[in-house]
PDB file of C-alpha atoms and ligand atoms in Angstrom:
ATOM      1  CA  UNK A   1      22.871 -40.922  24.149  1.00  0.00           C
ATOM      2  CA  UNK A   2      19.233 -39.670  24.100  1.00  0.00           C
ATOM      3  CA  UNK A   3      19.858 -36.647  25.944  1.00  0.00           C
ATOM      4  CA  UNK A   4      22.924 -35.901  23.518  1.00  0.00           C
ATOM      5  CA  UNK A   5      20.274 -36.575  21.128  1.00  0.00           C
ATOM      6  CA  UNK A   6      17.643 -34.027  21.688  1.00  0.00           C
ATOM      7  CA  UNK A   7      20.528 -31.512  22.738  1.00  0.00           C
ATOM      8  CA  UNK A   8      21.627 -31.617  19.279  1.00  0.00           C
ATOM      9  CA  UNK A   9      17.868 -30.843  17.896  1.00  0.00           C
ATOM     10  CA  UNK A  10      17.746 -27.894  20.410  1.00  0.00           C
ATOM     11  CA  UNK A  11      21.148 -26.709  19.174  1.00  0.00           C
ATOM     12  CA  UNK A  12      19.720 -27.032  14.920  1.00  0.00           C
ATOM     13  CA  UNK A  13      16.492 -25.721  16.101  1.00  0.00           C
ATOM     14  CA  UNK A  14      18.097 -22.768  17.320  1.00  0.00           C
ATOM     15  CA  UNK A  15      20.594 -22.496  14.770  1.00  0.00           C
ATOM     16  CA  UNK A  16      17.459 -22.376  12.635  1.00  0.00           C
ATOM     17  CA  UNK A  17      15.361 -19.709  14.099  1.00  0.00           C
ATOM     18  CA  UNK A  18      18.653 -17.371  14.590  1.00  0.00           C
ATOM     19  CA  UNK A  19      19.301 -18.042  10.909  1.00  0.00           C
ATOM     20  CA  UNK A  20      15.909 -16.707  10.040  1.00  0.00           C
ATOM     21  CA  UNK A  21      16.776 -13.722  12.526  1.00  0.00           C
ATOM     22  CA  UNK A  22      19.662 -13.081  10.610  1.00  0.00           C
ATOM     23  CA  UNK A  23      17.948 -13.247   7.280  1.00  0.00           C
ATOM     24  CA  UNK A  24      15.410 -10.757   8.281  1.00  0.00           C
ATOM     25  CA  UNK A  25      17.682  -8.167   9.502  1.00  0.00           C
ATOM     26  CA  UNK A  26      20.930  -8.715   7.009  1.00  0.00           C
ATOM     27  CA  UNK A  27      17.847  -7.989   4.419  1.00  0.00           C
ATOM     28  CA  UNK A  28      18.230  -4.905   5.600  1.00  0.00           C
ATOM     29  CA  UNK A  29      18.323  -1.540   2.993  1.00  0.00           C
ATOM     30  CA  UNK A  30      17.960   2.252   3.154  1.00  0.00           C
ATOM     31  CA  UNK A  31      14.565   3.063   0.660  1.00  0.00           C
ATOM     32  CA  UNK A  32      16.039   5.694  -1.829  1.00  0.00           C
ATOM     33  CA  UNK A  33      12.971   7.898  -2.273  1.00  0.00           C
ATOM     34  CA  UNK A  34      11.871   8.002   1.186  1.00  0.00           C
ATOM     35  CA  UNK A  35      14.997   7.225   3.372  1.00  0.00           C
ATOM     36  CA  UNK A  36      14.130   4.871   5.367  1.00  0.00           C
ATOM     37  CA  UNK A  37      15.491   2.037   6.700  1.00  0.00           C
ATOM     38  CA  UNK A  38      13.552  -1.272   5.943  1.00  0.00           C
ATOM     39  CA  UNK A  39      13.730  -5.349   6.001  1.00  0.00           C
ATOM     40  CA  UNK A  40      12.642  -6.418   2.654  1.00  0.00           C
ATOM     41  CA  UNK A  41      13.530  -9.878   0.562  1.00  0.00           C
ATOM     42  CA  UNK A  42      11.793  -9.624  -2.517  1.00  0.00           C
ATOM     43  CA  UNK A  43      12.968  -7.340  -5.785  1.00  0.00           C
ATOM     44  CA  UNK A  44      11.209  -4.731  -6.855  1.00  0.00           C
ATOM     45  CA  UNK A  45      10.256  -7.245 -10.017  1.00  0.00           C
ATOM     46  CA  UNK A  46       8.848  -9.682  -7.776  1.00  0.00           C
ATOM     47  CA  UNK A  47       6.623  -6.939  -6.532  1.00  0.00           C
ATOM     48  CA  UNK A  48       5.567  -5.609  -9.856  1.00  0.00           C
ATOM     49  CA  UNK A  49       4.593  -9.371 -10.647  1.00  0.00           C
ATOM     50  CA  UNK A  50       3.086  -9.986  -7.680  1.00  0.00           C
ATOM     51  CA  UNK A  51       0.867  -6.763  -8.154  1.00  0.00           C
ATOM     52  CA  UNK A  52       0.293  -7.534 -11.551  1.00  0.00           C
ATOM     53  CA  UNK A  53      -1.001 -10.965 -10.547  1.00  0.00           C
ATOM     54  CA  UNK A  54      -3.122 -10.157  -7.750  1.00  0.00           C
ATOM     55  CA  UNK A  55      -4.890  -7.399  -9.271  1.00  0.00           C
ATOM     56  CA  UNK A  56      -8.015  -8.886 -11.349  1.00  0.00           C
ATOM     57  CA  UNK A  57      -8.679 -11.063  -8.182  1.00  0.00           C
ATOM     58  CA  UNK A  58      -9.026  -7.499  -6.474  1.00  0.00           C
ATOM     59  CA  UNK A  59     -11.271  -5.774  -8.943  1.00  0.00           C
ATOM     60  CA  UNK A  60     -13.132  -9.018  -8.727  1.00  0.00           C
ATOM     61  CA  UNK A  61     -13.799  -8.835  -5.167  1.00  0.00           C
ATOM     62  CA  UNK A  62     -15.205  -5.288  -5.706  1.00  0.00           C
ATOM     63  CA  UNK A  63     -17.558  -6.076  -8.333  1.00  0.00           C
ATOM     64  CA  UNK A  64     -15.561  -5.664 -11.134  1.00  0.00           C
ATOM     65  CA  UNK A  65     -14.226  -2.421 -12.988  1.00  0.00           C
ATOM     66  CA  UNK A  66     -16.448   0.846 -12.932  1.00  0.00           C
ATOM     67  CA  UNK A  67     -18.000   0.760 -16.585  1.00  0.00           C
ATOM     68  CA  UNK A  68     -17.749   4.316 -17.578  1.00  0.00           C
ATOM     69  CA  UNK A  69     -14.647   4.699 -19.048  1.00  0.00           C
ATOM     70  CA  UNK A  70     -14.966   8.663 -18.952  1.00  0.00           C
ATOM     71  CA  UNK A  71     -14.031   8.037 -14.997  1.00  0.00           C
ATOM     72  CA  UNK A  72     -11.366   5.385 -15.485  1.00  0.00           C
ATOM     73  CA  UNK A  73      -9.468   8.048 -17.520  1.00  0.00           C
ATOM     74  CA  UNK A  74      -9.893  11.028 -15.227  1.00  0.00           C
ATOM     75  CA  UNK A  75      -8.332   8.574 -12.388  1.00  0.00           C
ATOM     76  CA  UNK A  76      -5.359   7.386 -14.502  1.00  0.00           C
ATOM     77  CA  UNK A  77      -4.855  10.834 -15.706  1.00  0.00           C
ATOM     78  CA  UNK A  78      -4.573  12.227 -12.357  1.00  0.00           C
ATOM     79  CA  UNK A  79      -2.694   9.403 -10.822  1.00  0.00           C
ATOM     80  CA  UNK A  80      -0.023   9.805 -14.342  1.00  0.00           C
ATOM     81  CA  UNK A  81       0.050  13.718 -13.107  1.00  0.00           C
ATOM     82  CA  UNK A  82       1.232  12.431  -9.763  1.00  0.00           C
ATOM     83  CA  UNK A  83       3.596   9.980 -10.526  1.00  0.00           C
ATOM     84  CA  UNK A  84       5.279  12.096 -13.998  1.00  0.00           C
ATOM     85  CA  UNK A  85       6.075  15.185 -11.193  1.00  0.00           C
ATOM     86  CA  UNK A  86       7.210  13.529  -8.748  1.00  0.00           C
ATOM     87  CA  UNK A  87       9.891  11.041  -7.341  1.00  0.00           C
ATOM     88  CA  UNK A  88       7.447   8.069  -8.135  1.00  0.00           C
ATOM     89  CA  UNK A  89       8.463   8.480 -11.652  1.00  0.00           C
ATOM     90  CA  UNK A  90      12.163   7.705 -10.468  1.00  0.00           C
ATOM     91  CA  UNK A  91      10.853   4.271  -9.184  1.00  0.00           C
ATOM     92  CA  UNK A  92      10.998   0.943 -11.581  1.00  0.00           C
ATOM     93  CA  UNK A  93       7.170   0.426 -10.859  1.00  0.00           C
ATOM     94  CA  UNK A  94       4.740   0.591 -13.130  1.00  0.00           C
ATOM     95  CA  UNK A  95       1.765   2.105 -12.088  1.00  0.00           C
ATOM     96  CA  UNK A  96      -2.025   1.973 -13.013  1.00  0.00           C
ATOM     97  CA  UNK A  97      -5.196   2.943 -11.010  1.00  0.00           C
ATOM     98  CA  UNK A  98      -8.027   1.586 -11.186  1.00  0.00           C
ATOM     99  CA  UNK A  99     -11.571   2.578 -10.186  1.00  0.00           C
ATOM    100  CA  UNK A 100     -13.674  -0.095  -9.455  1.00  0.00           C
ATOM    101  CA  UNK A 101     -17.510  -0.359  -9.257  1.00  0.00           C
ATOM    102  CA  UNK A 102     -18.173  -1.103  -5.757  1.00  0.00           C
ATOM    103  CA  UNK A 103     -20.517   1.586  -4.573  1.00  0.00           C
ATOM    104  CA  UNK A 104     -20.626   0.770  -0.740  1.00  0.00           C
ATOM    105  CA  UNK A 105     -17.196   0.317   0.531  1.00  0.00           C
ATOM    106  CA  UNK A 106     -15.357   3.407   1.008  1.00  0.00           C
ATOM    107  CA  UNK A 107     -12.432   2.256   0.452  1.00  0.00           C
ATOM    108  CA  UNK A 108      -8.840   2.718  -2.049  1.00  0.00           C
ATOM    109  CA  UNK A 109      -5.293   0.702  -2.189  1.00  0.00           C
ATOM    110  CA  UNK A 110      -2.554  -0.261  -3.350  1.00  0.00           C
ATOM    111  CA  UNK A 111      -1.005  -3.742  -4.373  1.00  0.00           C
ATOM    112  CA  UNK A 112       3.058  -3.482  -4.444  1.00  0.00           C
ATOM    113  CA  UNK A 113       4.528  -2.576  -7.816  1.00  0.00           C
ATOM    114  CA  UNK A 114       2.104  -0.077  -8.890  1.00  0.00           C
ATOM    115  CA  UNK A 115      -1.632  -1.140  -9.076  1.00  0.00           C
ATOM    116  CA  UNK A 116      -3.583   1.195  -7.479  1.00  0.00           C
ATOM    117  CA  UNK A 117      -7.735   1.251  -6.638  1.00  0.00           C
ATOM    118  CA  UNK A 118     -10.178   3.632  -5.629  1.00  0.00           C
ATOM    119  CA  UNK A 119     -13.864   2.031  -5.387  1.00  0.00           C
ATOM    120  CA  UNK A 120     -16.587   4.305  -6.733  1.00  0.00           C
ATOM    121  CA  UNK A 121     -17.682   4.714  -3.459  1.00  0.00           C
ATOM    122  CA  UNK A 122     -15.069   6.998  -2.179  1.00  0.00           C
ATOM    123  CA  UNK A 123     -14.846   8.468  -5.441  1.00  0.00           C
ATOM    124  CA  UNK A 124     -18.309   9.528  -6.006  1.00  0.00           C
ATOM    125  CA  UNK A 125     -17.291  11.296  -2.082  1.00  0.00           C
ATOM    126  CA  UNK A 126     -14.768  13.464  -3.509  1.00  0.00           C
ATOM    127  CA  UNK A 127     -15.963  17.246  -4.010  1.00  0.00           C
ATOM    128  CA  UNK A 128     -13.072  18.055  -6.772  1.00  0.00           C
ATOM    129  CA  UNK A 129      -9.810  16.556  -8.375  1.00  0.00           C
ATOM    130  CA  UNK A 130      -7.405  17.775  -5.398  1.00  0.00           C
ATOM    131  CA  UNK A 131      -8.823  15.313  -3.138  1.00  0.00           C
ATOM    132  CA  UNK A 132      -8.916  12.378  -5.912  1.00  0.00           C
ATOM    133  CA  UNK A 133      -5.034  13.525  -6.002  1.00  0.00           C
ATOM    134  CA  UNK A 134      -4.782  13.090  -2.183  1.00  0.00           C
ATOM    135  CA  UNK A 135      -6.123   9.853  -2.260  1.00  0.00           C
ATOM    136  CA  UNK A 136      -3.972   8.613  -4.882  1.00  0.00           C
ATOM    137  CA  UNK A 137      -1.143  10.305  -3.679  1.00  0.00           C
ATOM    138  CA  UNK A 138      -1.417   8.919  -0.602  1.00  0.00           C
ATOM    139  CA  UNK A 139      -1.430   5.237  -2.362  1.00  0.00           C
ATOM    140  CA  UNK A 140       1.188   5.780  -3.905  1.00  0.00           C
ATOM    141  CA  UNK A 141       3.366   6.415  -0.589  1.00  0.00           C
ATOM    142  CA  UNK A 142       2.525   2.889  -0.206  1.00  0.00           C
ATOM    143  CA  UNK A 143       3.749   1.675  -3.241  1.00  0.00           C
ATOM    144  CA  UNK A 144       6.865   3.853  -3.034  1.00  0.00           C
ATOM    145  CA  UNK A 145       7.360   3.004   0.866  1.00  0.00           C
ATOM    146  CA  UNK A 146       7.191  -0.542  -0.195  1.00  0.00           C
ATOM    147  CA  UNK A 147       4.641  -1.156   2.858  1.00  0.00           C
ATOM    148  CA  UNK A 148       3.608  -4.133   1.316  1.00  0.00           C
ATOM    149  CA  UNK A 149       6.949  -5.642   0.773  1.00  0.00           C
ATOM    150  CA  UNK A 150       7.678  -5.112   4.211  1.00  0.00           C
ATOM    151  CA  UNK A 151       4.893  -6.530   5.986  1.00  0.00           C
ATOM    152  CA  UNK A 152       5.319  -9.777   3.342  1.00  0.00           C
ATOM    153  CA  UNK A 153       9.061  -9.913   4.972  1.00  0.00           C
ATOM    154  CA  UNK A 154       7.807  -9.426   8.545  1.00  0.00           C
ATOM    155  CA  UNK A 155       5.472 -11.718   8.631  1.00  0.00           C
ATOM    156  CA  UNK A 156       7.688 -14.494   6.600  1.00  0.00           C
ATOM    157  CA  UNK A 157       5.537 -15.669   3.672  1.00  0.00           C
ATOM    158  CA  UNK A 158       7.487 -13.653   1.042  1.00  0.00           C
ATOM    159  CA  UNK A 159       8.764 -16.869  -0.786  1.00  0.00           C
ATOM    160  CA  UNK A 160       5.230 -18.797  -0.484  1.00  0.00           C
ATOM    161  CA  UNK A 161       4.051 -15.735  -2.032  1.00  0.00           C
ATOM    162  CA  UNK A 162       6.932 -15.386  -4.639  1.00  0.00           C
ATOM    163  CA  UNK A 163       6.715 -19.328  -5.599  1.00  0.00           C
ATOM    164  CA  UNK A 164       3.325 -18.821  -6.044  1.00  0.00           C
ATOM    165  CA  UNK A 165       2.874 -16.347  -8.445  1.00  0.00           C
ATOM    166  CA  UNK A 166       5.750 -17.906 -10.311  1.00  0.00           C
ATOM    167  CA  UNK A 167       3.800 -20.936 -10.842  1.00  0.00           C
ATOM    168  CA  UNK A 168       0.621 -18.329 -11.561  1.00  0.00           C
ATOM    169  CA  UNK A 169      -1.272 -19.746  -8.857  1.00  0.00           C
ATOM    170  CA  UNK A 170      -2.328 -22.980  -9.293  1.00  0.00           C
ATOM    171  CA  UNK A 171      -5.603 -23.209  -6.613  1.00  0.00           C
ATOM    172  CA  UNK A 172      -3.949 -26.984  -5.826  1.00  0.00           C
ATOM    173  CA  UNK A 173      -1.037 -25.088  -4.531  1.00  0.00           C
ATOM    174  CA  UNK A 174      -2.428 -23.755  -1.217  1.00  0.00           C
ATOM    175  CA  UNK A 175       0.338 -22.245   0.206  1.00  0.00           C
ATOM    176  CA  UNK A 176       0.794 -20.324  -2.800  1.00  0.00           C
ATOM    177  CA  UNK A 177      -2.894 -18.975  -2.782  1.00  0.00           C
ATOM    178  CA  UNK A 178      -3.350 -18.485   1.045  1.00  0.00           C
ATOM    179  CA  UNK A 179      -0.487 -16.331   0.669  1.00  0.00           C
ATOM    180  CA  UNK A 180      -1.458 -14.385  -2.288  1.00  0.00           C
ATOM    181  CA  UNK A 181      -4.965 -13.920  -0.518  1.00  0.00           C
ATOM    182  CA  UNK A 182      -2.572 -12.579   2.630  1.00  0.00           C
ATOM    183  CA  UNK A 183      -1.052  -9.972   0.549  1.00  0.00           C
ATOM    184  CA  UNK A 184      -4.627  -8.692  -1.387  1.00  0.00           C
ATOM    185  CA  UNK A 185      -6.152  -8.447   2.490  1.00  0.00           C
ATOM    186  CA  UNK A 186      -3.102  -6.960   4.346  1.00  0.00           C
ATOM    187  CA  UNK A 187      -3.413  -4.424   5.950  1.00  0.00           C
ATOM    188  CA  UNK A 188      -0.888  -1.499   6.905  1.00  0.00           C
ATOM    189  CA  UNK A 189       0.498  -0.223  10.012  1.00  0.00           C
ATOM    190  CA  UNK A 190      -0.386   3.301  11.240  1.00  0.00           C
ATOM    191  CA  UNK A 191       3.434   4.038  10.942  1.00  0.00           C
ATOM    192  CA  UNK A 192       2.957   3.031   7.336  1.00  0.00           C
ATOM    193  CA  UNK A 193      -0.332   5.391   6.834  1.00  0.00           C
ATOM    194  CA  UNK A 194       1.198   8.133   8.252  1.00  0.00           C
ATOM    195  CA  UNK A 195       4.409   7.669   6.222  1.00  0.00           C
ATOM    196  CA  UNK A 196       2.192   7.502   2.975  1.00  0.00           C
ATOM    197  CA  UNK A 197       0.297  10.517   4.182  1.00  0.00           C
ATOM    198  CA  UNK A 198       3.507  12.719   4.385  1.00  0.00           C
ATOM    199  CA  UNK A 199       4.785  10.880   1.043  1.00  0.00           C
ATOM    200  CA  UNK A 200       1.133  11.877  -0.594  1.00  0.00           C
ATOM    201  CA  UNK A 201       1.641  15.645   0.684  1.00  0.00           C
ATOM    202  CA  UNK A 202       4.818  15.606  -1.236  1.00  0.00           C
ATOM    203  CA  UNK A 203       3.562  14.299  -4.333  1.00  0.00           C
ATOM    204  CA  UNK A 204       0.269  16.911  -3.953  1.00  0.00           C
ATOM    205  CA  UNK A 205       3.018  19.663  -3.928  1.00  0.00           C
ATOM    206  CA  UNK A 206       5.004  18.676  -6.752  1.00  0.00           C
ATOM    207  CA  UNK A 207       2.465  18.026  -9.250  1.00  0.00           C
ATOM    208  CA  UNK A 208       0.355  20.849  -8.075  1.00  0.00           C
ATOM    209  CA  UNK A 209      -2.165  20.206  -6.509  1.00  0.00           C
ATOM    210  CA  UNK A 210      -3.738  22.068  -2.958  1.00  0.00           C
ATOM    211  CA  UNK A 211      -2.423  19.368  -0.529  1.00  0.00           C
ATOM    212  CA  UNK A 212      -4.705  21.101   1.957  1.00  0.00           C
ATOM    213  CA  UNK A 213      -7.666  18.752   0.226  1.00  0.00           C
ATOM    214  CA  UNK A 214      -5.944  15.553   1.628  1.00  0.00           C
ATOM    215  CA  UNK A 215      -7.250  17.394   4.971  1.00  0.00           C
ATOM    216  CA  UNK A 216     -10.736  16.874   2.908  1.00  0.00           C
ATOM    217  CA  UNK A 217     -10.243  13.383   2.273  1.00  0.00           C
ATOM    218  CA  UNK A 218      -9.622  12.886   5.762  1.00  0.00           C
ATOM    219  CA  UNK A 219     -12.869  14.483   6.992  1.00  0.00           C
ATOM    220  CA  UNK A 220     -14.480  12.758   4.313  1.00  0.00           C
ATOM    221  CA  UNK A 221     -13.691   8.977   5.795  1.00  0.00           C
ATOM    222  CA  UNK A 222     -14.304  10.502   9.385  1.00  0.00           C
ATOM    223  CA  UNK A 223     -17.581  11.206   8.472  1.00  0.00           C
ATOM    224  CA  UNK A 224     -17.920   7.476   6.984  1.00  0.00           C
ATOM    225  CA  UNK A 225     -16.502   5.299  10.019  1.00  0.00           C
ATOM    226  CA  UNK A 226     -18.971   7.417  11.869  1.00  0.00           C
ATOM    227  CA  UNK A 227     -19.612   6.825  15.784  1.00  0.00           C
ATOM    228  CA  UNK A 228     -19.955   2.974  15.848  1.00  0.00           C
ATOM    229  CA  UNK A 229     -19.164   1.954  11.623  1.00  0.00           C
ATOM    230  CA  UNK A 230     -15.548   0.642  11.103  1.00  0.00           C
ATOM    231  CA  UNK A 231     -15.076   0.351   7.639  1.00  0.00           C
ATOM    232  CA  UNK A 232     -12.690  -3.303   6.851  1.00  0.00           C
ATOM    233  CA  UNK A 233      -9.505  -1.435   5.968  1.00  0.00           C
ATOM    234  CA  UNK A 234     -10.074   2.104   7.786  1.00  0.00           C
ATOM    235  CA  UNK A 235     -10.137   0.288  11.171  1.00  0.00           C
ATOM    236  CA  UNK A 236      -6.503  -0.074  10.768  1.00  0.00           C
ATOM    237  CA  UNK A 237      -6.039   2.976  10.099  1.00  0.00           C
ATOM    238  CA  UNK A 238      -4.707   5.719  12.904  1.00  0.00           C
ATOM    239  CA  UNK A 239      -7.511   8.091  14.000  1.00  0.00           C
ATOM    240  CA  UNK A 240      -8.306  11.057  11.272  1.00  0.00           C
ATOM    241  CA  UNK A 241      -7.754  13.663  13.645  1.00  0.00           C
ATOM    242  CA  UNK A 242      -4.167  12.374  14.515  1.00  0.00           C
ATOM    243  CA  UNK A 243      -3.665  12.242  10.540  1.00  0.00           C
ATOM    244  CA  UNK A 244      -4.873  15.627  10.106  1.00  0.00           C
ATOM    245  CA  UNK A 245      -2.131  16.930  12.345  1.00  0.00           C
ATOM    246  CA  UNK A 246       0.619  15.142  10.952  1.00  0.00           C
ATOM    247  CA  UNK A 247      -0.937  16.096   7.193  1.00  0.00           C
ATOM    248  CA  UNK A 248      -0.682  19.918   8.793  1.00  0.00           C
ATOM    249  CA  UNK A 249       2.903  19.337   9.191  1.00  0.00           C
ATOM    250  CA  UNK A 250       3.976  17.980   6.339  1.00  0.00           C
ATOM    251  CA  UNK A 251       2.355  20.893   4.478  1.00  0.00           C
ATOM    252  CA  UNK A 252       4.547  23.181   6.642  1.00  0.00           C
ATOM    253  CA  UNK A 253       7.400  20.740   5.908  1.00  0.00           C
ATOM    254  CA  UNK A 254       7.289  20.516   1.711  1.00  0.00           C
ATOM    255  CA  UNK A 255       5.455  23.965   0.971  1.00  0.00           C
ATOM    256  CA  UNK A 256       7.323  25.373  -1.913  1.00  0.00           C
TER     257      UNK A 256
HETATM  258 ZN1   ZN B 301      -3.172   3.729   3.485  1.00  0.00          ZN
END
């Protein structure tokens, strides 16, 4: 009886995990605007919300919004430029950027549905409004790759995350919050970075802008990681001069 016993649990047990197997890949859907394949369980809503909710808790954690609205409306209108020319427009999202005060962390990203970040730090870097469009453009390949979607879906948390903003986060629910706190801190692949470089070269090109300045941006955050500094979110990025390459390509590849 006992061994019949625990053969059963083996049996559900497995049952279970090949269930959530099966989840994961029969979530499976072709990305219109990029066209690729990708596992992803939440709606694009759910990411909009999720964005949405997460996104004072990042300003926060950079010192709040830069002051001078002057700058906040050059970024929008740039980011607006990128997104009215190009397929991002196509998308349901609904995208703002941000720049935030933090002048010490080079650093910009995106949250999925749309919310987008530069800290003044890499802005007050930039040597002209090409580049600013390269770094947006670039988070915006995020947002349209849905990078973060798919890391939520690989790594399993997307209804913790989903439940949570539903109930707004509530700090008793801990799940919730852990997970939201996930999401704000992920961090992309290099498959992902690359992707949104390419995707950013595209959107450079259709809104006009010299995508060769992405090239710029590139040098600009070689310079910061420097020989032994490894920014938080950079060191997850793949090496500049492997970017550059691929950024050389995709030039070649969209050049009108
Ligand atoms: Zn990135």
């Amino acid at each position: 009886m006992r061994r019949g016993n625990s053969k059963i649990k083996l049996l559900i047990g497995a049952a279970i995990i090949l269930f959530g197997v099966f989840k994961y890949y029969s979530n499976s859907e072709v990305n219109e605007f990029t066209g690729k394949k990708q596992h992803i369980s939440i709606s694009t809503e759910d990411e909009i919300a999720i964005g949405l909710q997460s996104a004072p808790e990042m300003a926060q954690q950079h010192g709040g919004l830069y002051p001078d609205q002057k700058y906040q409306q050059f970024v929008d209108m740039v980011g607006q430029k990128l997104v009215n020319n190009s397929v991002a427009k196509q998308t349901n999202y609904q995208y703002d950027f941000h720049l935030l005060k933090d002048p010490q962390t080079i650093n910009a990203f995106a949250l999925p549905g749309g919310q987008i970040f530069i800290t003044y730090a890499l802005f007050s870097k930039l040597e002209n409004e090409d580049q600013l469009a390269g770094v947006l453009g670039h988070e915006i390949g995020h947002v349209v790759g849905r990078h973060s979607a798919e890391r939520m879906a690989k790594q399993g948390f997307t209804e913790a995350v989903v439940n949570g903003v539903a109930v707004g986060i509530d700090p008793n629910t801990a799940q919730g919050a852990a997970a939201l706190a996930n999401v704000i801190n992920m961090s992309y692949g290099r498959d992902d970075e690359l992707e949104s470089d390419e995707l950013g070269v595209r959107f450079m090109i259709d809104a006009g802008y010299n995508p060769m300045e992405l090239i710029g941006v590139m040098e600009i955050l070689k310079a910061d990681a420097g020989p032994n500094k490894t920014p938080e979110r950079m060191s997850t990025h793949p090496d500049p001069e492997n970017r550059i390459e691929k950024i050389k390509e995709a030039i070649e590849k969209y050049k009108k």
